mmCIF file of C-alpha atoms and ligand atoms in Angstrom:
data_model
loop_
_atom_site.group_PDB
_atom_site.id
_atom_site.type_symbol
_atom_site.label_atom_id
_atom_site.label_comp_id
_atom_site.label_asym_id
_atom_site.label_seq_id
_atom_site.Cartn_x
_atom_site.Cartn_y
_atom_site.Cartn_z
ATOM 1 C CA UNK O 1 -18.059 -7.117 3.254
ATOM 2 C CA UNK O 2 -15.754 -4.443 1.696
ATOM 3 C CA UNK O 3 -14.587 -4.674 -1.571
ATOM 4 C CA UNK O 4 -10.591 -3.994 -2.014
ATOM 5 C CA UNK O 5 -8.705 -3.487 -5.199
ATOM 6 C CA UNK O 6 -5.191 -3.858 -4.932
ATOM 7 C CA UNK O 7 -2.577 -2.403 -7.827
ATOM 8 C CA UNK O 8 0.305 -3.484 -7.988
ATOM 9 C CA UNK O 9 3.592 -3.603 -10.690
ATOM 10 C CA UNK O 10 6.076 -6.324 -9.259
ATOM 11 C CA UNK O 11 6.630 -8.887 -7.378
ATOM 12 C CA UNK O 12 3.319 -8.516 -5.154
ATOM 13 C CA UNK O 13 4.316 -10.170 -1.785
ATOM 14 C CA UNK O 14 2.163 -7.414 -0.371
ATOM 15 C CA UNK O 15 -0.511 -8.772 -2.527
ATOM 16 C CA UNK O 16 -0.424 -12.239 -1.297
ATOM 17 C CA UNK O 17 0.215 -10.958 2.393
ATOM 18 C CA UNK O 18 -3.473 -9.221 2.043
ATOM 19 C CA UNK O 19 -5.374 -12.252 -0.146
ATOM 20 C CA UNK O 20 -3.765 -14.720 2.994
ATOM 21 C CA UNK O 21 -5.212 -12.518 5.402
ATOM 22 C CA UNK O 22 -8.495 -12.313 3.612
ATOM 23 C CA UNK O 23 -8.814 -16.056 3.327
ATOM 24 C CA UNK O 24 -7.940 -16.283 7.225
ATOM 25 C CA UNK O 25 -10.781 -14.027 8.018
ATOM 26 C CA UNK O 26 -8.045 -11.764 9.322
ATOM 27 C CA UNK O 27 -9.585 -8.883 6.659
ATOM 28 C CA UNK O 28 -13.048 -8.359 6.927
ATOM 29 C CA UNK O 29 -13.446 -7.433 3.520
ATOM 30 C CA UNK O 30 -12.662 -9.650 -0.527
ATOM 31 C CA UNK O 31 -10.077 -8.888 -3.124
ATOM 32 C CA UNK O 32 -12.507 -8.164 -6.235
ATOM 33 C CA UNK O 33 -9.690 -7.007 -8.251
ATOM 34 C CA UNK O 34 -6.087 -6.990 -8.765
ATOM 35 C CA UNK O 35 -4.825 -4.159 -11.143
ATOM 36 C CA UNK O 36 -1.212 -4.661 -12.685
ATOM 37 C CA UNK O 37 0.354 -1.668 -14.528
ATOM 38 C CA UNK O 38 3.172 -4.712 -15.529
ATOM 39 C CA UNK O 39 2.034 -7.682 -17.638
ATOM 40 C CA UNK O 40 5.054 -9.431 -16.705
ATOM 41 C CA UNK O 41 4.856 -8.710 -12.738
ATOM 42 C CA UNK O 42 4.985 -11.563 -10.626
ATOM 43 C CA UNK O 43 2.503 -10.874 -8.323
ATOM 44 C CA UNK O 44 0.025 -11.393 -10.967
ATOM 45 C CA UNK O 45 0.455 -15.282 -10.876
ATOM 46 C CA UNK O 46 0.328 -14.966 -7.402
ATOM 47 C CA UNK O 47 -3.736 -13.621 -7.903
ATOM 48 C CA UNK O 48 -4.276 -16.172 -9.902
ATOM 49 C CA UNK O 49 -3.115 -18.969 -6.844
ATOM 50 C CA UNK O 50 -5.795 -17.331 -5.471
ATOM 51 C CA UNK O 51 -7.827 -16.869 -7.789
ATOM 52 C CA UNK O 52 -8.552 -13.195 -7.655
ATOM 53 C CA UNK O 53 -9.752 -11.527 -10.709
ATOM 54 C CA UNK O 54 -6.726 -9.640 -12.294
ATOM 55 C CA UNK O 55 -6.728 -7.024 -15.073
ATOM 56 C CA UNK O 56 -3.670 -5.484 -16.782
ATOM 57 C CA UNK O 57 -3.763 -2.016 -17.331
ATOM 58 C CA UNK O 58 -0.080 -1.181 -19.327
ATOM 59 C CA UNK O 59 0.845 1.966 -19.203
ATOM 60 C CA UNK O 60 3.016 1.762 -22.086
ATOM 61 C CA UNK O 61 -0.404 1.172 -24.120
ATOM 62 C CA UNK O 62 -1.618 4.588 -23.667
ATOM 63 C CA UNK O 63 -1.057 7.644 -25.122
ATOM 64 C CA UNK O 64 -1.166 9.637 -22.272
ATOM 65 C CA UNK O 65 -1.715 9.204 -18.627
ATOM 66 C CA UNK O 66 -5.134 10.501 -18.600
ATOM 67 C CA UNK O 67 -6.205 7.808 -20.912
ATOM 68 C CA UNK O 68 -4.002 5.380 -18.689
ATOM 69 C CA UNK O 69 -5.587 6.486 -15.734
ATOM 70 C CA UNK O 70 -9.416 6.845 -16.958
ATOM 71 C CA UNK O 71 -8.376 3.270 -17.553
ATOM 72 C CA UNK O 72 -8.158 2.076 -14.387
ATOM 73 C CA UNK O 73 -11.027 4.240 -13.115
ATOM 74 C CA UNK O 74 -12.860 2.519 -14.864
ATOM 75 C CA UNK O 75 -12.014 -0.872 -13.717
ATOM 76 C CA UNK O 76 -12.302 0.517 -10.239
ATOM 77 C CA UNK O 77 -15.955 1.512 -10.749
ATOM 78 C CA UNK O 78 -16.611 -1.877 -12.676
ATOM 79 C CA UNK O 79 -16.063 -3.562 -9.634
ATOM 80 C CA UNK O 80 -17.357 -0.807 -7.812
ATOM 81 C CA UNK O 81 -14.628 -0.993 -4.945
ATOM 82 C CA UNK O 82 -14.707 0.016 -1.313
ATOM 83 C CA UNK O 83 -11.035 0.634 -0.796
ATOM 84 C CA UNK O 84 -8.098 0.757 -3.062
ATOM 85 C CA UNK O 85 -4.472 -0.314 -1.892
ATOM 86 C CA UNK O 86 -1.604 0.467 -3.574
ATOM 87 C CA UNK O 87 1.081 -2.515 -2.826
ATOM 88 C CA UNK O 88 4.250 -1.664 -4.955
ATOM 89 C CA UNK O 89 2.518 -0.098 -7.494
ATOM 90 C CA UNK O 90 5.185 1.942 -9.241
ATOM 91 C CA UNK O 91 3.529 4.927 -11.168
ATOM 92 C CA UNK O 92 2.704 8.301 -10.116
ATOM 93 C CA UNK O 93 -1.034 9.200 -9.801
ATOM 94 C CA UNK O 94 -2.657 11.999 -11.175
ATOM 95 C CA UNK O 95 -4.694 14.740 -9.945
ATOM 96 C CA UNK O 96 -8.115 13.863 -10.757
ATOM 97 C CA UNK O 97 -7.684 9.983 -9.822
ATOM 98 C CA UNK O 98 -6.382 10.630 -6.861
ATOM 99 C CA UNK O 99 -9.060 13.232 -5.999
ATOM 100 C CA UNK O 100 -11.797 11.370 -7.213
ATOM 101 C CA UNK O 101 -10.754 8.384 -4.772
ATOM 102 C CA UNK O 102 -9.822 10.155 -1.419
ATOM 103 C CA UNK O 103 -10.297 8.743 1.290
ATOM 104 C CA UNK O 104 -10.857 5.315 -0.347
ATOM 105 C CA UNK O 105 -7.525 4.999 -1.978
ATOM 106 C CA UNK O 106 -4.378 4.023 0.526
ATOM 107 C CA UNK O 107 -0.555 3.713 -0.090
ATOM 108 C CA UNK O 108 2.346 1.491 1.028
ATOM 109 C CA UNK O 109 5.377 3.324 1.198
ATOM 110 C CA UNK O 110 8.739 1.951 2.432
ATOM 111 C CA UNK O 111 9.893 4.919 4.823
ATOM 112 C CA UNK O 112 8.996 6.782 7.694
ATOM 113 C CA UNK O 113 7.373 9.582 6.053
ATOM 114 C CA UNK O 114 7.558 12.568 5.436
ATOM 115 C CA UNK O 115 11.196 11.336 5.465
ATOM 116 C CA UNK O 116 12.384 9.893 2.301
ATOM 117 C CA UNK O 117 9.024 10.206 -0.529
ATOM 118 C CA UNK O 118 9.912 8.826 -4.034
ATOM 119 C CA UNK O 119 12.591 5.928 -4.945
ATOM 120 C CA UNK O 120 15.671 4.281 -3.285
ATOM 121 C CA UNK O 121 14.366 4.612 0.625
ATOM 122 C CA UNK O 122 16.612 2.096 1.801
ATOM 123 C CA UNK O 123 19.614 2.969 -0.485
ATOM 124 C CA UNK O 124 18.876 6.823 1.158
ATOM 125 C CA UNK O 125 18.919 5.091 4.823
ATOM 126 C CA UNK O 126 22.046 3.486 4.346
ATOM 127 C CA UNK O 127 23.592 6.589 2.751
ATOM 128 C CA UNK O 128 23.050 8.557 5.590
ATOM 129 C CA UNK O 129 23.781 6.735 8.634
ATOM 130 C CA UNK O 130 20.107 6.438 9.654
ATOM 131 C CA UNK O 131 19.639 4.468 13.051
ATOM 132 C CA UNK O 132 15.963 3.819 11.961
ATOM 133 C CA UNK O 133 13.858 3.473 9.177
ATOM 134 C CA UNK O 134 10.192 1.789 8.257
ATOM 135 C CA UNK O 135 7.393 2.173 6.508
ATOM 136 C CA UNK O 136 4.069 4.123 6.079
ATOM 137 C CA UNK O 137 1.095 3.926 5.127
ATOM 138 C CA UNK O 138 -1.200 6.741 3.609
ATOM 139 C CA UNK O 139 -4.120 8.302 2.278
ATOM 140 C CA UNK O 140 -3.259 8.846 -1.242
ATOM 141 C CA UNK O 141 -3.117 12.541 -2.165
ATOM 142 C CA UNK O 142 -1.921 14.522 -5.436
ATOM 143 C CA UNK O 143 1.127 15.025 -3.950
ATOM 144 C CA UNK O 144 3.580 12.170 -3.952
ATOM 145 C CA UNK O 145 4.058 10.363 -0.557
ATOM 146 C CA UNK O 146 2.594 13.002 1.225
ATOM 147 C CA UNK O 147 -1.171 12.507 2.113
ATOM 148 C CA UNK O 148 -2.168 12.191 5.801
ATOM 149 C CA UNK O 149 -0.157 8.957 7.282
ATOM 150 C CA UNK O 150 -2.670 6.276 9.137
ATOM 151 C CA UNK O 151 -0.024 4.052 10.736
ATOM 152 C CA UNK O 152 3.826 3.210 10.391
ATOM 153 C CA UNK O 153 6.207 0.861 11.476
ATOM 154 C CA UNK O 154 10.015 1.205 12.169
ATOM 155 C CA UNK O 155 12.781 -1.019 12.590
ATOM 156 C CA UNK O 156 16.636 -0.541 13.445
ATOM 157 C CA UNK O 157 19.372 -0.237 11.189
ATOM 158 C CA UNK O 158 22.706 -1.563 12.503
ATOM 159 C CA UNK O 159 26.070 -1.396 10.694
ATOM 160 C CA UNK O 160 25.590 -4.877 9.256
ATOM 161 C CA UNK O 161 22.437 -3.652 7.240
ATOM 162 C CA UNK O 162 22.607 -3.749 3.777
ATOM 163 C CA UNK O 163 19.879 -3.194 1.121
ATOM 164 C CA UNK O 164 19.016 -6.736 0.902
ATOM 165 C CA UNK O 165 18.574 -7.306 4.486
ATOM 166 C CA UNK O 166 16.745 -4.466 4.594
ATOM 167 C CA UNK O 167 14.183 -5.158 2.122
ATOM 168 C CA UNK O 168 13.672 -8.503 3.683
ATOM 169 C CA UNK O 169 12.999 -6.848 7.152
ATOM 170 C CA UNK O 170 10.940 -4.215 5.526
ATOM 171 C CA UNK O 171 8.821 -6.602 3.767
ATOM 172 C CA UNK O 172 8.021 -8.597 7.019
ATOM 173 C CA UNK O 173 6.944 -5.423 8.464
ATOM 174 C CA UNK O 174 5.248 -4.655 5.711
ATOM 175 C CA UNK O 175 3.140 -8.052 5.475
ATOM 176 C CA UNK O 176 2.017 -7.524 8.945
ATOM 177 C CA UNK O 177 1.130 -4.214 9.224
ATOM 178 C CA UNK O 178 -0.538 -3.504 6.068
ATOM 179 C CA UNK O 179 -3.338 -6.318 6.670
ATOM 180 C CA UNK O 180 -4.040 -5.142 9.845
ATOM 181 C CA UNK O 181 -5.266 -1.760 8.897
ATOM 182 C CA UNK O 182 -6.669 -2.840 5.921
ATOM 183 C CA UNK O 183 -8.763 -4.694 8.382
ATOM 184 C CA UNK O 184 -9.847 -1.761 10.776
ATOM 185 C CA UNK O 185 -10.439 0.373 7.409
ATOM 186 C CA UNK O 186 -12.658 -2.262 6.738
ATOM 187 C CA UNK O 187 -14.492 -2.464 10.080
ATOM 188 C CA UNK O 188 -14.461 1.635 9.679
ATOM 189 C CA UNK O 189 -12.632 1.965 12.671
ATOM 190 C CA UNK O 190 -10.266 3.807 10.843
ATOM 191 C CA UNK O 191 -11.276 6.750 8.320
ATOM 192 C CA UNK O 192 -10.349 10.183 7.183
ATOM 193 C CA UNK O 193 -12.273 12.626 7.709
ATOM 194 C CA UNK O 194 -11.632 16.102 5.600
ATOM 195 C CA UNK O 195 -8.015 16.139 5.986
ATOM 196 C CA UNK O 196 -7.462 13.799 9.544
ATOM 197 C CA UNK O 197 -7.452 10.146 10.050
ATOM 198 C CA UNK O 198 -10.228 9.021 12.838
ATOM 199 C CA UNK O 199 -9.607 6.194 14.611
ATOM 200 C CA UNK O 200 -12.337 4.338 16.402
ATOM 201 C CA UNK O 201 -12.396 4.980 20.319
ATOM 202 C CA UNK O 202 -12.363 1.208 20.535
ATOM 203 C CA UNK O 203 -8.968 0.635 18.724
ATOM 204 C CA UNK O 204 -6.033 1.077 20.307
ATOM 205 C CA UNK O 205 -4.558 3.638 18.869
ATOM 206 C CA UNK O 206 -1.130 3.258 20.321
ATOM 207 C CA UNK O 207 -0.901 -0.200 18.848
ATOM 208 C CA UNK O 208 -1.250 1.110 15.493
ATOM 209 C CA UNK O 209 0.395 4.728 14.999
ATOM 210 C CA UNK O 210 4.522 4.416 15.195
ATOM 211 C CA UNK O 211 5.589 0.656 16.165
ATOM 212 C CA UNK O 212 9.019 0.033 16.491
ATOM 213 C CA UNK O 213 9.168 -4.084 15.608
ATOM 214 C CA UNK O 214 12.823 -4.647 17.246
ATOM 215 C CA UNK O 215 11.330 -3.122 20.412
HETATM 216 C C1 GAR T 301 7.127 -2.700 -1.036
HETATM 217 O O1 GAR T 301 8.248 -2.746 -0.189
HETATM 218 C C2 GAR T 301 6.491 -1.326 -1.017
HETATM 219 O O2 GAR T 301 6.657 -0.658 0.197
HETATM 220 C C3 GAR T 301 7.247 -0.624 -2.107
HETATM 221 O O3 GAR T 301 7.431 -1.592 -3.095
HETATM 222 C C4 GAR T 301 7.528 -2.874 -2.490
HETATM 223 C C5 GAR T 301 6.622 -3.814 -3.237
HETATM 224 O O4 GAR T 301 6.820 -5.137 -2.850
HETATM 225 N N1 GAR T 301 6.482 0.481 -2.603
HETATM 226 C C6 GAR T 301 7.024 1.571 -3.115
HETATM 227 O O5 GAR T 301 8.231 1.729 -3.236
HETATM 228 C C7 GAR T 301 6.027 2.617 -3.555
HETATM 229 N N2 GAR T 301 6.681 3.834 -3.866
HETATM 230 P P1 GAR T 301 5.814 -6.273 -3.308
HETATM 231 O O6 GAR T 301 5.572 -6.085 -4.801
HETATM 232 O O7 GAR T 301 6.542 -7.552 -3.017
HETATM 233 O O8 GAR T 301 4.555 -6.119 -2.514
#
């Protein structure tokens, strides 16, 4: 069974979307650790309802970000992890992290990328009119938000969005989706290989790639 870290710095709904699906046998693969950058984040209490193994790693404790991030590599390799998720974690990775995990460390971003890297997505959606937004998720690269994208989901934005609703539809995308290939990662029906992402012949691709959930 694979072994998943998950980081996080909030609320962690993502979080306890994954650790349900785990306990459902809908992941075939255990949470062996839950890194918070936050000590006060929410989601934190929400690994201990189920009881997952949780480690704070404050950034504000270290004098620079290479000693922040050795930090974590090093929890990462204590629990020698298969797969590393990033749900709403809120802090830029470095170079060598980043590189040292490739193709074993994955990102949940709240846009269709490459539209919209960085903050505010669905303040930016609103802003400009957009008929449809979503999220991605990613192979974590150096470069923010950019590394090769594994699967999305959309939704549609009507005039009576507003950030709020938004969020809320963007986090019930989110708590389906992201389980789901967390699963096939597991299975290695999905992987990257050099700079591509492989699916399995026996997954259906087209299920997985762009879904449009009010379709
Ligand atoms: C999620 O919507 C995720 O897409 C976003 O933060 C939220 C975390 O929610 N991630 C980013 O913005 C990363 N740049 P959660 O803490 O309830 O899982």
């Amino acid at each position: 069974m694979k072994k998943i870290a998950v980081l996080i710095s909030g609320s962690g709904s993502n979080l306890e979307a994954i650790a349900e699906a785990c306990r459902a046998n809908r992941i075939n693969g255990k949470i062996v650790c839950v890194i918070s950058n936050n000590p006060d984040a929410y989601g934190i209490k929400r690994a201990q309802k189920f009881n997952l193994q949780s480690v704070v790693i404050d950034h504000n404790s270290f004098a620079s970000r290479t000693e922040f991030e050795n930090k974590i590599e090093n929890s990462l390799d204590n629990y020698d992890v298969d797969l590393i998720v990033l749900a709403g974690f809120m802090r830029i990775l470095g170079e060598n992290i980043t590189k040292k995990y490739f193709g074993k460390m994955i990102n949940l971003h709240p846009s269709l990328l490459p539209k919209y890297p960085g903050l505010d997505t669905h303040k930016k959606v609103i802003q400009n009119g957009d008929a449809i937004h979503g999220i991605s998720i990613h192979y974590v690269t150096p470069e923010l938000d950019a590394g090769p994208i594994i699967a999305q989901g959309a939704i549609n934005i009507t005039h009576d969005d507003n950030i709020e609703s938004i969020e809320k539809r963007i986090h019930m995308i989110e708590h389906q989706l992201l389980p789901e290939i967390i699963n096939e990662i597991c299975l290695e029906n999905i992987y990257l290989d050099v700079n591509t992402v492989m699916y399995n012949d026996e997954m259906d691709v087209t299920d997985h790639i762009l879904i449009n959930y009010d379709e």
